[in-house]
XYZ file of C-alpha atoms in Angstrom:
683
model
C -0.099 0.283 0.112
C 1.408 3.283 -0.932
C 2.123 5.755 2.005
C 0.710 8.443 -0.081
C -2.515 8.093 1.532
C -1.159 8.827 5.030
C 0.750 11.747 3.779
C -2.002 13.502 2.657
C -4.094 13.365 5.687
C -2.516 12.995 9.266
C -5.724 11.416 10.337
C -5.781 8.092 12.383
C -6.715 4.980 10.259
C -10.082 3.403 10.917
C -9.909 0.197 12.371
C -12.390 -2.091 10.445
C -10.632 -5.508 10.047
C -12.506 -6.004 6.826
C -11.245 -9.039 4.796
C -11.426 -7.450 1.251
C -9.815 -10.605 -0.550
C -12.687 -12.577 0.993
C -15.584 -10.329 0.530
C -14.642 -9.202 -3.168
C -13.971 -11.167 -6.384
C -10.659 -10.554 -7.623
C -11.774 -7.680 -10.067
C -13.688 -6.003 -7.203
C -10.920 -6.361 -4.977
C -8.420 -4.893 -7.453
C -10.752 -1.876 -8.104
C -11.230 -1.242 -4.269
C -7.538 -1.409 -3.447
C -6.281 0.843 -6.284
C -3.463 3.059 -5.542
C -3.881 6.833 -5.528
C -4.302 8.367 -9.057
C -6.979 8.406 -11.617
C -8.952 5.476 -12.401
C -11.692 4.263 -14.573
C -13.899 1.348 -13.338
C -15.896 -0.505 -16.044
C -18.402 -2.121 -14.170
C -20.532 -4.279 -16.475
C -24.201 -5.160 -15.783
C -25.000 -6.880 -12.452
C -21.322 -7.054 -11.391
C -21.607 -5.632 -8.223
C -20.943 -1.622 -8.982
C -22.530 -0.261 -5.824
C -20.637 -2.941 -3.679
C -17.272 -1.774 -5.264
C -18.135 1.897 -4.515
C -19.114 1.133 -0.836
C -16.031 -1.091 -0.102
C -13.876 1.808 -1.740
C -15.159 4.227 0.668
C -14.319 1.825 3.508
C -10.803 1.088 2.249
C -9.993 4.805 1.891
C -11.164 5.269 5.591
C -9.202 2.421 6.471
C -6.050 4.129 5.052
C -6.435 7.097 7.272
C -8.360 9.248 4.818
C -10.757 11.699 6.762
C -14.406 11.496 5.786
C -14.467 14.941 4.923
C -11.673 14.594 2.349
C -14.063 11.976 0.473
C -16.517 13.444 -2.255
C -18.891 10.400 -3.654
C -21.182 11.921 -6.403
C -24.257 10.129 -7.549
C -27.184 10.853 -9.917
C -30.301 10.405 -7.821
C -31.326 10.726 -4.296
C -32.285 7.149 -4.184
C -28.808 5.932 -5.238
C -27.228 8.543 -2.634
C -29.213 6.972 0.097
C -28.463 3.642 -1.172
C -24.875 4.027 -0.809
C -24.501 6.180 2.320
C -26.796 3.399 4.103
C -24.352 0.479 3.008
C -21.457 2.533 4.026
C -22.958 2.957 7.334
C -23.657 -0.630 7.481
C -20.306 -1.666 6.452
C -18.710 0.404 9.041
C -20.877 -0.069 11.855
C -21.317 3.627 11.986
C -22.763 6.842 9.999
C -20.203 9.126 8.564
C -21.766 12.455 8.571
C -18.584 14.285 7.658
C -18.534 12.237 4.179
C -19.374 14.460 1.280
C -21.924 12.207 -0.560
C -24.803 12.962 -2.474
C -26.179 14.014 -5.955
C -24.282 16.273 -8.339
C -26.819 19.053 -7.550
C -27.351 18.453 -3.802
C -23.197 18.915 -3.355
C -23.526 21.945 -5.662
C -26.097 23.453 -3.551
C -24.109 22.967 -0.508
C -21.067 24.647 -1.961
C -23.246 27.743 -3.343
C -24.947 28.349 -0.067
C -21.364 28.839 1.484
C -20.293 30.985 -1.481
C -23.391 32.639 -2.455
C -22.232 36.184 -1.974
C -18.850 35.484 -4.228
C -21.529 35.262 -7.210
C -23.706 38.072 -6.167
C -26.415 35.923 -4.487
C -27.639 35.838 -0.901
C -27.082 32.715 1.144
C -30.756 32.101 1.581
C -31.491 32.048 -2.027
C -34.371 30.109 -3.403
C -34.065 27.153 -5.535
C -36.769 26.865 -8.472
C -38.373 23.709 -9.162
C -39.496 23.208 -13.122
C -42.769 25.106 -12.497
C -41.105 27.942 -10.673
C -38.892 28.048 -13.647
C -41.591 28.172 -15.950
C -43.354 30.983 -14.505
C -40.404 33.137 -14.402
C -39.663 32.518 -17.991
C -43.383 33.365 -18.612
C -42.899 36.605 -16.698
C -40.097 37.470 -18.917
C -41.795 36.616 -22.188
C -44.542 39.058 -20.899
C -42.121 41.616 -20.040
C -40.614 41.436 -23.509
C -44.272 41.680 -25.018
C -44.267 38.587 -26.733
C -47.196 36.559 -27.323
C -46.388 33.271 -26.748
C -49.799 31.560 -27.293
C -49.812 33.002 -30.679
C -47.982 31.214 -33.536
C -45.145 28.797 -33.292
C -43.310 30.839 -30.735
C -41.963 27.945 -28.070
C -44.030 28.226 -24.912
C -42.435 28.560 -21.518
C -41.953 24.760 -20.562
C -39.895 24.536 -23.962
C -37.833 27.565 -23.394
C -37.072 26.119 -20.042
C -35.903 23.114 -21.639
C -33.742 24.963 -24.342
C -32.058 26.822 -21.594
C -31.439 23.807 -19.693
C -29.962 21.768 -22.291
C -27.540 24.552 -23.542
C -26.222 24.931 -20.147
C -25.810 21.294 -19.578
C -24.167 20.776 -22.694
C -22.117 24.080 -22.810
C -23.585 24.878 -26.277
C -24.841 28.341 -27.031
C -28.496 29.174 -27.594
C -27.354 29.378 -31.298
C -25.838 26.142 -31.459
C -28.311 24.482 -29.901
C -31.473 25.866 -31.812
C -29.372 24.942 -35.163
C -28.997 21.205 -34.040
C -32.136 20.185 -32.359
C -34.739 23.011 -32.631
C -34.512 24.155 -36.368
C -38.225 25.194 -36.674
C -37.269 28.096 -34.219
C -34.648 29.432 -36.159
C -36.785 32.565 -36.962
C -37.340 33.266 -33.182
C -33.294 32.843 -32.568
C -32.849 36.668 -31.841
C -35.729 36.605 -29.257
C -35.031 33.432 -27.466
C -31.101 34.552 -27.047
C -32.621 37.827 -25.383
C -34.837 35.740 -23.288
C -32.364 33.590 -22.025
C -30.323 36.756 -20.952
C -33.541 38.182 -19.276
C -34.122 35.025 -17.530
C -30.572 34.883 -16.164
C -30.641 38.341 -14.831
C -34.340 37.986 -13.211
C -33.116 34.909 -11.435
C -30.346 37.078 -9.969
C -32.555 39.722 -9.226
C -34.919 37.630 -7.369
C -32.092 35.559 -5.138
C -33.021 32.499 -7.166
C -31.069 29.945 -8.846
C -32.953 26.972 -10.792
C -31.909 23.257 -10.769
C -29.362 23.670 -13.810
C -27.695 26.613 -11.940
C -26.594 24.286 -8.905
C -24.209 22.661 -11.559
C -23.538 25.765 -14.046
C -22.888 28.335 -11.118
C -20.659 25.709 -9.231
C -18.477 25.447 -12.217
C -18.458 29.229 -12.630
C -17.364 29.714 -9.054
C -14.618 27.203 -9.324
C -13.294 28.481 -12.808
C -13.446 32.293 -11.737
C -12.180 32.467 -7.882
C -8.655 30.803 -7.779
C -8.777 30.670 -4.042
C -12.111 29.121 -3.733
C -10.910 26.466 -6.306
C -7.880 25.683 -4.669
C -9.615 25.041 -1.422
C -12.037 22.410 -2.860
C -9.103 20.893 -4.781
C -7.312 20.534 -1.377
C -10.291 19.418 0.499
C -11.428 16.687 -1.921
C -8.412 14.427 -1.838
C -10.459 11.654 -3.381
C -13.270 11.776 -5.524
C -15.458 8.870 -6.222
C -18.155 9.265 -9.195
C -21.130 6.911 -9.578
C -22.980 6.052 -13.012
C -20.084 8.245 -15.047
C -21.379 7.164 -18.420
C -24.374 9.466 -17.461
C -22.409 12.564 -17.156
C -23.001 15.457 -19.223
C -20.337 17.946 -20.412
C -20.964 20.361 -17.480
C -20.612 17.493 -14.978
C -17.572 16.231 -16.332
C -15.973 19.536 -16.225
C -16.758 19.839 -12.632
C -15.132 16.817 -11.822
C -12.061 17.537 -13.882
C -11.628 20.803 -12.293
C -11.968 19.399 -8.688
C -9.475 16.533 -9.395
C -7.074 18.763 -10.954
C -4.652 19.068 -8.278
C -4.867 15.447 -6.634
C -5.818 13.536 -9.631
C -7.264 11.028 -7.315
C -10.558 10.549 -9.008
C -12.326 7.227 -9.533
C -15.278 7.343 -11.757
C -17.464 3.969 -11.999
C -19.854 3.209 -14.801
C -20.341 1.275 -18.038
C -19.884 2.723 -21.400
C -22.319 -0.193 -22.652
C -25.157 1.070 -20.892
C -24.911 5.090 -21.872
C -28.360 5.439 -23.045
C -28.978 9.119 -22.127
C -27.827 11.409 -25.184
C -31.235 12.739 -25.710
C -31.255 14.522 -22.454
C -27.634 15.633 -22.313
C -25.397 12.714 -21.473
C -22.121 13.014 -23.375
C -21.055 9.486 -24.205
C -17.437 10.780 -24.786
C -16.876 11.608 -21.056
C -16.113 7.828 -20.226
C -14.631 6.905 -23.438
C -11.983 9.683 -23.228
C -11.334 9.628 -19.870
C -7.884 7.825 -20.379
C -6.824 10.689 -22.676
C -7.946 13.286 -20.185
C -6.260 11.547 -17.556
C -2.740 10.324 -18.811
C -1.484 7.472 -16.907
C -4.982 6.408 -15.417
C -5.588 2.594 -14.815
C -8.595 1.007 -16.170
C -10.193 -1.790 -13.920
C -12.844 -4.058 -15.441
C -15.420 -5.828 -13.502
C -16.790 -8.597 -15.580
C -18.259 -11.051 -13.276
C -22.292 -10.946 -13.484
C -24.512 -12.153 -10.819
C -27.801 -11.661 -12.203
C -28.193 -13.605 -15.408
C -27.392 -17.032 -16.619
C -24.729 -17.870 -19.045
C -27.122 -18.226 -21.987
C -28.512 -14.821 -21.579
C -24.883 -13.155 -20.714
C -23.910 -15.094 -24.190
C -26.299 -13.082 -25.901
C -25.659 -9.913 -24.268
C -22.059 -10.191 -25.359
C -22.902 -10.870 -29.002
C -25.497 -7.682 -28.745
C -22.955 -5.280 -27.822
C -19.932 -6.712 -30.009
C -21.320 -4.692 -32.875
C -20.283 -1.451 -31.159
C -17.054 0.038 -32.515
C -16.349 2.726 -29.596
C -16.653 0.737 -26.313
C -14.111 -0.839 -23.842
C -14.297 -4.571 -24.709
C -15.229 -6.856 -22.233
C -16.936 -10.037 -21.496
C -19.667 -10.484 -18.878
C -18.698 -13.971 -17.135
C -21.561 -15.830 -15.382
C -21.604 -16.657 -11.727
C -24.733 -18.770 -12.156
C -25.581 -22.153 -13.303
C -26.653 -22.832 -16.947
C -30.575 -22.080 -17.637
C -32.579 -21.955 -20.816
C -31.770 -20.455 -24.059
C -33.111 -17.033 -24.880
C -36.099 -17.160 -27.247
C -36.810 -15.181 -30.508
C -40.148 -15.182 -31.514
C -41.460 -14.236 -34.839
C -45.306 -13.334 -34.983
C -47.698 -12.545 -37.731
C -48.645 -9.193 -36.426
C -48.927 -7.110 -33.077
C -52.164 -8.712 -32.250
C -50.396 -12.366 -32.352
C -47.235 -11.078 -30.547
C -49.552 -9.520 -27.589
C -51.608 -13.014 -27.571
C -48.367 -15.102 -27.243
C -46.919 -12.782 -24.542
C -50.330 -12.847 -22.345
C -50.381 -16.809 -23.063
C -46.595 -17.176 -21.923
C -47.101 -15.092 -18.773
C -50.142 -16.958 -17.780
C -48.237 -20.474 -18.223
C -45.293 -18.637 -16.081
C -47.646 -17.766 -13.574
C -49.125 -21.512 -13.251
C -45.671 -22.900 -13.020
C -44.874 -20.588 -9.936
C -43.288 -17.516 -11.298
C -44.549 -14.258 -9.462
C -45.982 -11.590 -11.682
C -43.752 -9.285 -10.109
C -40.782 -10.956 -11.445
C -42.044 -10.289 -15.331
C -41.513 -7.453 -17.293
C -42.348 -6.513 -20.665
C -39.851 -3.696 -22.086
C -40.055 -1.670 -25.045
C -38.425 1.428 -27.090
C -41.587 3.497 -27.060
C -44.416 3.760 -24.917
C -46.910 3.103 -27.827
C -45.340 -0.050 -28.491
C -47.403 -1.694 -25.576
C -50.809 -0.287 -26.751
C -52.130 -3.604 -27.876
C -50.620 -5.368 -25.198
C -52.240 -3.499 -22.609
C -55.562 -4.006 -24.247
C -54.800 -7.929 -24.488
C -53.842 -8.153 -20.769
C -56.978 -6.062 -19.813
C -59.234 -8.620 -21.552
C -57.724 -11.347 -20.065
C -57.436 -9.686 -16.653
C -53.702 -9.929 -16.408
C -52.644 -7.364 -13.717
C -50.067 -5.373 -14.725
C -48.297 -1.802 -13.637
C -46.659 0.821 -16.065
C -43.460 2.235 -15.202
C -42.961 4.391 -18.296
C -43.599 7.898 -16.822
C -46.920 9.321 -16.833
C -49.734 7.185 -17.959
C -50.040 7.070 -21.652
C -53.717 8.017 -21.932
C -53.305 10.910 -19.548
C -50.718 12.460 -21.434
C -51.695 16.017 -22.642
C -51.360 15.214 -26.275
C -53.070 12.079 -26.078
C -55.868 13.953 -24.354
C -55.907 16.879 -26.818
C -56.256 14.690 -29.944
C -58.944 12.471 -28.652
C -61.003 15.382 -27.470
C -61.490 16.348 -31.153
C -62.921 12.808 -31.467
C -64.960 12.844 -28.257
C -66.571 16.441 -29.293
C -67.604 15.225 -32.600
C -68.934 11.799 -31.137
C -70.805 13.872 -28.547
C -71.447 17.787 -29.354
C -72.892 18.106 -25.993
C -69.187 17.350 -24.422
C -68.461 20.261 -22.070
C -64.867 19.057 -20.963
C -63.746 18.265 -24.574
C -64.948 21.694 -25.883
C -63.380 23.630 -22.861
C -60.275 21.570 -23.397
C -59.965 22.088 -27.450
C -60.694 25.876 -26.984
C -58.200 26.428 -24.519
C -55.588 25.257 -26.986
C -56.084 28.712 -28.792
C -54.290 31.741 -28.014
C -55.888 34.497 -25.747
C -58.331 31.860 -24.172
C -58.145 30.745 -20.979
C -60.463 29.170 -18.429
C -62.925 31.931 -18.059
C -63.306 32.351 -21.722
C -63.799 28.844 -22.200
C -66.471 29.167 -19.735
C -68.306 32.165 -21.741
C -67.642 30.331 -25.322
C -69.531 27.288 -23.957
C -72.220 29.267 -22.741
C -72.739 30.957 -26.086
C -72.378 27.338 -27.955
C -74.583 25.621 -25.476
C -77.503 28.168 -26.109
C -77.484 27.239 -29.615
C -77.877 23.541 -29.227
C -81.109 22.011 -29.611
C -82.730 20.541 -26.389
C -81.211 17.140 -25.335
C -83.692 14.276 -26.098
C -85.291 13.403 -22.969
C -85.117 16.685 -21.476
C -88.248 18.685 -20.034
C -87.809 21.244 -22.885
C -87.710 18.289 -25.693
C -90.735 16.361 -24.101
C -93.007 15.056 -26.922
C -90.745 16.488 -29.564
C -88.720 14.305 -31.841
C -85.446 16.282 -31.674
C -82.140 15.084 -32.983
C -79.173 14.304 -30.600
C -76.621 16.228 -32.594
C -77.322 19.760 -33.985
C -78.994 20.096 -37.275
C -76.488 21.059 -40.169
C -73.459 19.689 -38.013
C -71.656 20.837 -34.852
C -69.125 23.007 -37.222
C -72.356 25.086 -38.238
C -73.044 25.903 -34.577
C -69.558 27.007 -33.817
C -69.417 29.118 -36.903
C -72.350 30.908 -35.134
C -70.296 31.699 -32.171
C -67.338 33.385 -34.027
C -68.316 36.893 -32.858
C -67.854 35.644 -29.414
C -64.311 34.794 -29.818
C -61.524 36.920 -29.052
C -59.805 38.596 -31.642
C -56.157 36.790 -30.774
C -58.019 33.339 -31.225
C -60.159 34.240 -34.603
C -57.670 32.611 -36.913
C -57.317 29.790 -34.549
C -61.095 29.607 -34.479
C -61.655 29.477 -37.977
C -59.048 26.574 -38.245
C -61.050 24.938 -35.242
C -64.572 25.086 -37.297
C -62.960 23.844 -40.411
C -61.469 20.984 -38.592
C -64.479 19.986 -37.139
C -66.296 19.891 -40.220
C -64.020 17.817 -41.755
C -64.074 15.143 -38.714
C -67.938 15.149 -38.906
C -68.398 14.525 -42.660
C -69.778 11.048 -43.248
C -66.492 9.895 -44.949
C -64.361 10.571 -41.865
C -66.936 10.522 -39.337
C -66.999 6.642 -38.835
C -62.920 6.066 -38.989
C -61.126 6.845 -36.026
C -57.912 6.490 -37.714
C -58.550 8.952 -40.357
C -59.996 11.276 -37.838
C -56.753 11.246 -35.831
C -54.640 11.832 -38.992
C -56.792 14.666 -39.685
C -56.316 16.464 -36.255
C -52.690 16.273 -37.128
C -52.893 17.541 -40.480
C -54.933 20.256 -39.359
C -52.415 21.977 -37.428
C -51.793 19.851 -34.139
C -48.541 18.958 -35.174
C -47.418 22.388 -34.960
C -48.921 23.176 -31.743
C -46.614 19.857 -30.680
C -43.493 21.673 -31.690
C -44.443 24.867 -29.987
C -45.454 23.205 -26.748
C -43.341 20.314 -25.953
C -39.612 19.601 -26.417
C -39.974 15.970 -27.047
C -42.377 16.760 -30.011
C -41.143 14.068 -32.140
C -41.741 11.225 -29.496
C -45.480 12.775 -28.851
C -45.942 12.800 -32.594
C -45.088 9.225 -32.646
C -47.665 8.320 -29.946
C -50.348 9.662 -32.051
C -49.438 8.193 -35.327
C -49.229 4.743 -33.473
C -52.493 5.830 -31.795
C -54.200 6.095 -35.081
C -52.648 2.853 -36.138
C -54.158 1.079 -32.974
C -57.682 2.752 -33.673
C -57.731 1.241 -37.129
C -58.652 -2.091 -35.626
C -61.038 -1.054 -33.002
C -64.253 -0.544 -35.327
C -66.277 2.547 -34.764
C -65.590 5.944 -33.031
C -67.694 4.894 -30.557
C -65.741 1.312 -30.101
C -62.605 3.380 -30.031
C -63.455 5.627 -27.327
C -65.075 3.011 -25.684
C -61.756 1.205 -25.799
C -59.832 4.291 -24.326
C -62.122 4.737 -21.560
C -61.574 1.195 -20.255
C -57.734 1.185 -20.671
C -57.341 5.009 -19.095
C -59.500 3.438 -16.161
C -57.139 0.500 -16.115
C -54.312 2.875 -15.563
C -56.061 4.871 -12.913
C -57.079 1.706 -10.838
C -53.388 0.731 -11.419
C -52.354 4.016 -9.537
C -54.647 2.939 -6.781
C -53.129 -0.678 -6.374
C -49.671 0.857 -6.410
C -49.264 0.099 -2.647
C -51.238 -2.999 -2.572
C -49.564 -6.388 -2.428
C -51.473 -7.704 -5.326
C -48.544 -8.931 -7.804
C -48.423 -7.483 -11.259
C -46.621 -7.695 -14.808
C -44.328 -4.657 -14.970
C -44.606 -2.648 -18.632
C -41.836 -0.170 -19.239
C -39.537 1.688 -21.574
C -36.106 0.324 -21.280
C -34.818 3.915 -20.327
C -37.104 3.613 -17.187
C -36.161 0.095 -16.628
C -32.211 0.697 -16.465
C -30.749 -0.436 -13.206
C -33.740 -3.060 -12.383
C -33.818 -6.730 -12.967
C -36.548 -9.311 -13.378
C -36.661 -13.176 -13.542
C -38.529 -13.192 -17.057
C -38.124 -10.253 -19.679
C -39.940 -10.051 -23.133
C -38.367 -7.550 -25.383
C -41.024 -6.325 -27.695
C -41.425 -4.847 -31.233
C -37.831 -5.550 -32.348
C -38.322 -4.291 -35.940
C -36.133 -1.804 -37.985
C -37.408 1.506 -37.857
C -39.029 0.944 -34.200
C -35.832 -0.494 -32.311
C -33.615 0.913 -33.649
C -35.615 4.073 -33.686
C -35.806 5.640 -37.320
C -35.768 8.940 -35.136
C -32.564 8.126 -32.952
C -30.695 6.728 -36.147
C -30.777 10.353 -37.527
C -27.845 11.372 -35.461
C -24.222 10.185 -36.433
C -24.036 8.079 -32.965
C -27.588 7.146 -33.118
C -27.231 3.283 -33.999
C -24.753 2.837 -31.102
C -26.664 4.250 -28.745
C -29.621 2.164 -29.882
C -27.634 -1.054 -29.560
C -26.712 -0.012 -26.056
C -29.977 0.519 -25.069
C -30.952 -3.139 -26.693
C -28.095 -4.156 -24.382
C -29.689 -2.940 -21.542
C -33.092 -4.509 -21.917
C -31.332 -7.838 -22.467
C -29.060 -7.608 -19.338
C -32.296 -6.952 -17.357
C -33.328 -10.738 -17.322
C -32.179 -13.104 -15.024
C -33.732 -16.351 -15.955
C -35.646 -16.204 -19.009
C -35.545 -13.802 -22.219
C -37.978 -13.421 -25.037
C -37.239 -11.360 -27.969
C -40.304 -10.867 -30.437
C -41.138 -8.848 -33.464
C -44.277 -9.082 -35.635
C -43.884 -9.559 -39.409
C -47.187 -6.948 -40.223
C -47.999 -4.009 -38.554
C -50.612 -1.266 -39.056
C -49.268 1.857 -41.184
C -50.051 5.424 -40.374
C -52.483 7.069 -42.484
C -53.154 5.551 -45.832
C -50.088 3.190 -45.491
C -52.119 0.402 -44.538
C -50.466 -2.954 -43.319
C -46.962 -2.697 -43.827
C -44.243 -5.635 -43.891
C -41.698 -5.463 -41.002
C -37.898 -6.007 -41.050
C -36.587 -7.804 -37.913
C -34.214 -5.345 -36.109
C -30.693 -5.460 -37.516
C -29.620 -6.131 -33.783
C -31.328 -9.349 -33.890
C -29.529 -10.191 -37.466
C -26.311 -9.830 -35.254
C -27.003 -12.526 -32.856
C -25.454 -15.834 -34.043
C -28.183 -18.590 -34.418
C -26.824 -20.824 -32.077
C -27.463 -18.819 -28.961
C -31.194 -18.622 -29.384
C -34.086 -21.100 -29.735
C -36.416 -19.502 -32.390
C -40.397 -19.777 -32.463
C -41.948 -18.988 -35.672
C -45.594 -18.415 -34.598
C -46.539 -16.832 -38.149
C -48.424 -20.039 -39.202
C -50.818 -20.326 -36.323
C -51.350 -18.475 -32.941
C -49.512 -19.882 -29.815
């Protein structure tokens, strides 16, 4: 052991008497007992990354490093809490002096101490996302910009643009050019708003979430004495999930470690899947270049999966050129080969999965140990319907419930209103999408419109009269009659609304929910998505696939009925969230990272869906998509099923289209899988 540890601290070593060689495998042991200096630990899936970091902290303390000289950075509060809990258990006592937490929590701690240096008071307010949006909205109003009109980005989108620019160290111009080209005409105003937003935060003595990193870095870069203080304080820096760091976080780590070079970053380049939110894959790949002489430790023993699943995982990731080569090695005995399941269409795929889950459950597998993973949430629409029909309990962990998302509710509100012209909720939702109309304005317009409706059948006013359920001449006629009550700002939008409703209620369209949804997008809702949502592309995908989903559900009434049933299932699932009832997990792969299940189904493995066409547009897209597939595969402990349909409904007039199996499937040696061809008949 190098005496450099002791020379830096003058602190009595902690007497733990841990037998590291017995507690750790050889690869973990090498990383935990690494000498001072820069170190990159490539920890493969299921290899005990958290255990390695925990023992590293204990080892440093045992060598005499004071706890307040160690900085442990994580990404989530949950990860930070788990890490600190394990350290406490291992040491037999808590370590309150240890600097451990998320990047943002450590940043806040530093900035509270040095706020005055940056022109803030120590009691500065930390803005949450809603607060930031409201402040940006105030800047828009001050600038006299009517963000509710036209295609100018709304406050939520502006917050995302400002955040992404800061976290990736790009200017507003660079970001608009690369990711938001449809806002190019507003570039000058957006750039001015960013400056105004920054000035108002300072004037209000407030920082947003991104400032906790950005201002922390600014503090270190611009004030030498503060920089040197923290460089001397943090003798050893440990970073968890390093593959997920963005440019800003990487620069912070490099600056803090510039003096001692005692930085150990732990991660898995093969699980870098968050480029879309700013993570920079090059941080981990180029770590050895930024730290000449750094040592690389690989932890490749996997304690999660069977040898057969690991062989497939190794084959999957082998297609990536830019990686640290490694081979996951099994610690478990042999099991079943992964299955590759070819289905006729998405209905058969759903039926197969439901059937197989039923068999697994009868054989004793808990539903809690079963997960269905997919690239995008809309891939599981048919599966949700199939599970509902068969009464298979399931939970969805792909963010907000699909049918409760704003864009889904907006688009389906058109269908609901055409199907039922007396639907007050849908009417008000639609008119509030227009510029200059808020809740009170919607109330007034509803009263105006309602006064023109014929009395409802069965009402007292209609008693004895054969009045139609729908307005004579169509709903669009009545809407047009309300035009004089519409605010001037919304006049153009109202005219478009009337025209859209007229098209939707025409006999050729009215009976076809898929055509209705397509028409909604063509009539301007896609432009609304761009202006209101930073992830408009994925939301557009959702709506296009909802239209495909609607094709097989009969009439508009049938579609809306199924929609209501599925929405209710999701709502009931929320109520059961804390119940003991076992449920199958449905999840996007991004949401499932870090989790594990006994049985995993990965579905919709078709080229264009997985890998995603949109993701493939970038130069690094294919390799990140392959890493995403690798993450999906390595969630499975005992059984793995990979499935794809040969036929799938197309958007608009495309009809059913042939699908090509994902290129990732073609990279898997056939001897590693058991092929099931279900095209001839249902399972």
